[in-house]
mmCIF file of C-alpha atoms in Angstrom:
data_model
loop_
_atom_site.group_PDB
_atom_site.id
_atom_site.type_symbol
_atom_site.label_atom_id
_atom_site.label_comp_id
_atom_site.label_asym_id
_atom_site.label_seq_id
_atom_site.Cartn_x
_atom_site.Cartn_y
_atom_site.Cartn_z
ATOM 1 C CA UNK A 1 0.000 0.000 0.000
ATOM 2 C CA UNK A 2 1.171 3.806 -0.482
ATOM 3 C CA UNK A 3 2.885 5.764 1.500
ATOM 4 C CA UNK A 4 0.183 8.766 1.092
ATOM 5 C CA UNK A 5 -2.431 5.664 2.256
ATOM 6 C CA UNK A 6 -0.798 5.204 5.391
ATOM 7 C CA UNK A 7 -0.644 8.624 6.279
ATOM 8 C CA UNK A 8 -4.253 9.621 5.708
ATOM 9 C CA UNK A 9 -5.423 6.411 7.594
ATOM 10 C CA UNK A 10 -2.897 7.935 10.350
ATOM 11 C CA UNK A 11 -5.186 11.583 10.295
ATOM 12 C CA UNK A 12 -7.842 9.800 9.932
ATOM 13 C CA UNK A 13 -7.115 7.652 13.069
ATOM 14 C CA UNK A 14 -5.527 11.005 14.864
ATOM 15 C CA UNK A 15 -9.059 12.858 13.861
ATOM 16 C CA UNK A 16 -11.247 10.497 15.136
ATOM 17 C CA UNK A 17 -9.152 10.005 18.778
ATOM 18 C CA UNK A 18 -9.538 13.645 19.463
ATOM 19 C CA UNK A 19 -13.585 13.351 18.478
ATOM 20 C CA UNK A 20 -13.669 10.357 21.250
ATOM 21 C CA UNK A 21 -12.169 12.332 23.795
ATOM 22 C CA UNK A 22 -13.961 15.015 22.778
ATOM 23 C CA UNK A 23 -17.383 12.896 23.123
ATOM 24 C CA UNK A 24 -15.800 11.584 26.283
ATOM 25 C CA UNK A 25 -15.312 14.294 28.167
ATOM 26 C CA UNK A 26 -18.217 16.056 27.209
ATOM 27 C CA UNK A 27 -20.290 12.796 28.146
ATOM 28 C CA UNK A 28 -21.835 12.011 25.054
ATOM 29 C CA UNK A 29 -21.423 8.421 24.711
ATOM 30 C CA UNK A 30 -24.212 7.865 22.274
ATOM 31 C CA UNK A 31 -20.866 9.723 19.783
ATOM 32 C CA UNK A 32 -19.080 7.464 21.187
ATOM 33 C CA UNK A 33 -20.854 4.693 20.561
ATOM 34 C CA UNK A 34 -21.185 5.881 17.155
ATOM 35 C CA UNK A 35 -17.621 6.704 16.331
ATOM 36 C CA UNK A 36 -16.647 2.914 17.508
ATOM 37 C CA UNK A 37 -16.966 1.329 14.115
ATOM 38 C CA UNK A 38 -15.033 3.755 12.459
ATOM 39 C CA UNK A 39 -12.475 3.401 14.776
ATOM 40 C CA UNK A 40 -12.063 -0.432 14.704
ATOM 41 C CA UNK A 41 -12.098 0.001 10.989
ATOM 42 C CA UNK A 42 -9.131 2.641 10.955
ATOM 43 C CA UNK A 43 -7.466 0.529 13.130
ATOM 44 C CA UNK A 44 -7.528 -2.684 10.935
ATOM 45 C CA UNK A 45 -6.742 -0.816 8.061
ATOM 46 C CA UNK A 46 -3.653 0.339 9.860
ATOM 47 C CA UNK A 47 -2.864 -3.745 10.470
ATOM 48 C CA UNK A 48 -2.426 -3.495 6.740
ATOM 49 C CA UNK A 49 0.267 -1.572 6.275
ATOM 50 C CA UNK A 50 3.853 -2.504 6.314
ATOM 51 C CA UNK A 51 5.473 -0.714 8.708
ATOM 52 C CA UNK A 52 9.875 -0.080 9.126
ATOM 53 C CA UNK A 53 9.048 2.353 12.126
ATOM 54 C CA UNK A 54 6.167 1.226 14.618
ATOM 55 C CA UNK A 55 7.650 4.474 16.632
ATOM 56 C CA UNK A 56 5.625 6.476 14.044
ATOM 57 C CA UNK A 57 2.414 4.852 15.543
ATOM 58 C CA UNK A 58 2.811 5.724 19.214
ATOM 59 C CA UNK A 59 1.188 8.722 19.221
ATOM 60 C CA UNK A 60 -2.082 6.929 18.212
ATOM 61 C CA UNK A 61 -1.346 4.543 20.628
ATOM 62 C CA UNK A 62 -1.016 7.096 23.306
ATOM 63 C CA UNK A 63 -4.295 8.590 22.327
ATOM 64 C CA UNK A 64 -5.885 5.310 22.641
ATOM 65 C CA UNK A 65 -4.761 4.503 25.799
ATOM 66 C CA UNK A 66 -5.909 8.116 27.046
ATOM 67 C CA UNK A 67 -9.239 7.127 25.553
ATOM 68 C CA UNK A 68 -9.630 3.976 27.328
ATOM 69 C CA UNK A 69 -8.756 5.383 30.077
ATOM 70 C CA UNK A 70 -11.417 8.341 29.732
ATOM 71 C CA UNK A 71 -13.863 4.834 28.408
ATOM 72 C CA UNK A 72 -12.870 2.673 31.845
ATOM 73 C CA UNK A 73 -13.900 5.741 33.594
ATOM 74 C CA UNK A 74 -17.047 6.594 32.739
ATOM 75 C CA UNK A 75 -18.584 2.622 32.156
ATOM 76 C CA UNK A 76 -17.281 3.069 36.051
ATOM 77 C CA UNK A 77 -19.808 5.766 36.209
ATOM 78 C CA UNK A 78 -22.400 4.225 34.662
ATOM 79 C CA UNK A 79 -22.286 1.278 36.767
ATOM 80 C CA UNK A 80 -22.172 3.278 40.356
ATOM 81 C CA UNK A 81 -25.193 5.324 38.827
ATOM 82 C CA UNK A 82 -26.855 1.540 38.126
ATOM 83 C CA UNK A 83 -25.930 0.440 41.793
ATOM 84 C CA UNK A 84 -27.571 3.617 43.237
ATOM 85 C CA UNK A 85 -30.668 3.082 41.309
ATOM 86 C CA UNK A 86 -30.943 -0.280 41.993
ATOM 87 C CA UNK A 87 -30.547 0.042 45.808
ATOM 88 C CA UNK A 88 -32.706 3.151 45.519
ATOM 89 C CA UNK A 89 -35.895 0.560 43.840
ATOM 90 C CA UNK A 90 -34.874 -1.585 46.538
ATOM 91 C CA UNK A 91 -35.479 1.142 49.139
ATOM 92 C CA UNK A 92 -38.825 1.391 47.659
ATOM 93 C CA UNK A 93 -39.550 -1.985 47.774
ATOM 94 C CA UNK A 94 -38.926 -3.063 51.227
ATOM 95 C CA UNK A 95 -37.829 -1.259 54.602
ATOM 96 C CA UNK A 96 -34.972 -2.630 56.788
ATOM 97 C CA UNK A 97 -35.598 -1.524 60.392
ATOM 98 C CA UNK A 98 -33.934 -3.308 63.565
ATOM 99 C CA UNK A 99 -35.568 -4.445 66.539
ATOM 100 C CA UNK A 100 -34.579 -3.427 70.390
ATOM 101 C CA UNK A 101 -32.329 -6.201 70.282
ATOM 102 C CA UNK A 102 -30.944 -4.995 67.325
ATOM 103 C CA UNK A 103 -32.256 -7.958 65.187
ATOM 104 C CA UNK A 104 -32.894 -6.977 61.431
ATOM 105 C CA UNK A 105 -35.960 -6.868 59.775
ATOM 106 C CA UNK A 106 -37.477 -5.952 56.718
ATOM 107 C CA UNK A 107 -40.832 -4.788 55.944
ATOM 108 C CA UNK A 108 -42.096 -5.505 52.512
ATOM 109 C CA UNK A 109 -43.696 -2.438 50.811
ATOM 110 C CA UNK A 110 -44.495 -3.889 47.713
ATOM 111 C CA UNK A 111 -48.139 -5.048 48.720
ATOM 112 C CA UNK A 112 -49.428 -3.194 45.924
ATOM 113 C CA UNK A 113 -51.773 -1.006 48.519
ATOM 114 C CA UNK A 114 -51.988 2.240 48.589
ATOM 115 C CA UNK A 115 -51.232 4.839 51.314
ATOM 116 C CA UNK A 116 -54.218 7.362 52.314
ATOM 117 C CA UNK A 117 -53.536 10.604 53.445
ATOM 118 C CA UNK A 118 -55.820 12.935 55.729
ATOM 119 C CA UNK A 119 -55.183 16.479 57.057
#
């Protein structure tokens, strides 16, 4: 493949890194998401090329790694925010109380009643 090839596969690559942090940062995954398939397919096309100087590719690679890093950190996000809403549905669900002797109990609040109130 040409040398002119490799280099605008390179921008493209470079291009599309900045947009994912970009996306990242700002929270947008749904770009993210998006810009994932044009990513992988960069990245294979780069697997094409013959290479004498891999040192020419590690400023993509440090981009990437930034970018999973920024990635890592906010699926770590999205799962705490699951957890919290999870325990927050349990919360509604059922009531732990404890006892006088400090023995645990929960109180189901799922009966599918309704509460009445009066002034």
């Amino acid at each position: 493949m040409r040398h002119e090839d490799l280099e605008t596969t390179m921008d493209a690559l470079d291009d599309l890194l900045d947009s994912e942090r970009a996306a990242l940062l700002k929270g947008q995954l749904d770009d993210v998401s998006r810009l994932h398939s044009r990513k992988e397919a960069l990245i294979d096309a780069l697997n094409g090329f013959e290479f004498e100087d891999r040192g020419s590719l590690s400023g993509l690679q440090g981009k990437v790694e930034r970018n999973q890093a920024l990635l890592d950190s906010a699926l770590d996000g999205v799962r705490s925010v699951a957890r919290r809403l999870a325990a927050i549905r349990r919360v509604r669900q059922s009531l732990d109380t404890y006892d006088s002797f400090g023995k645990k109990r929960s109180v189901d609040l799922s009966t599918g009643g309704s509460l009445e109130k009066r002034a």
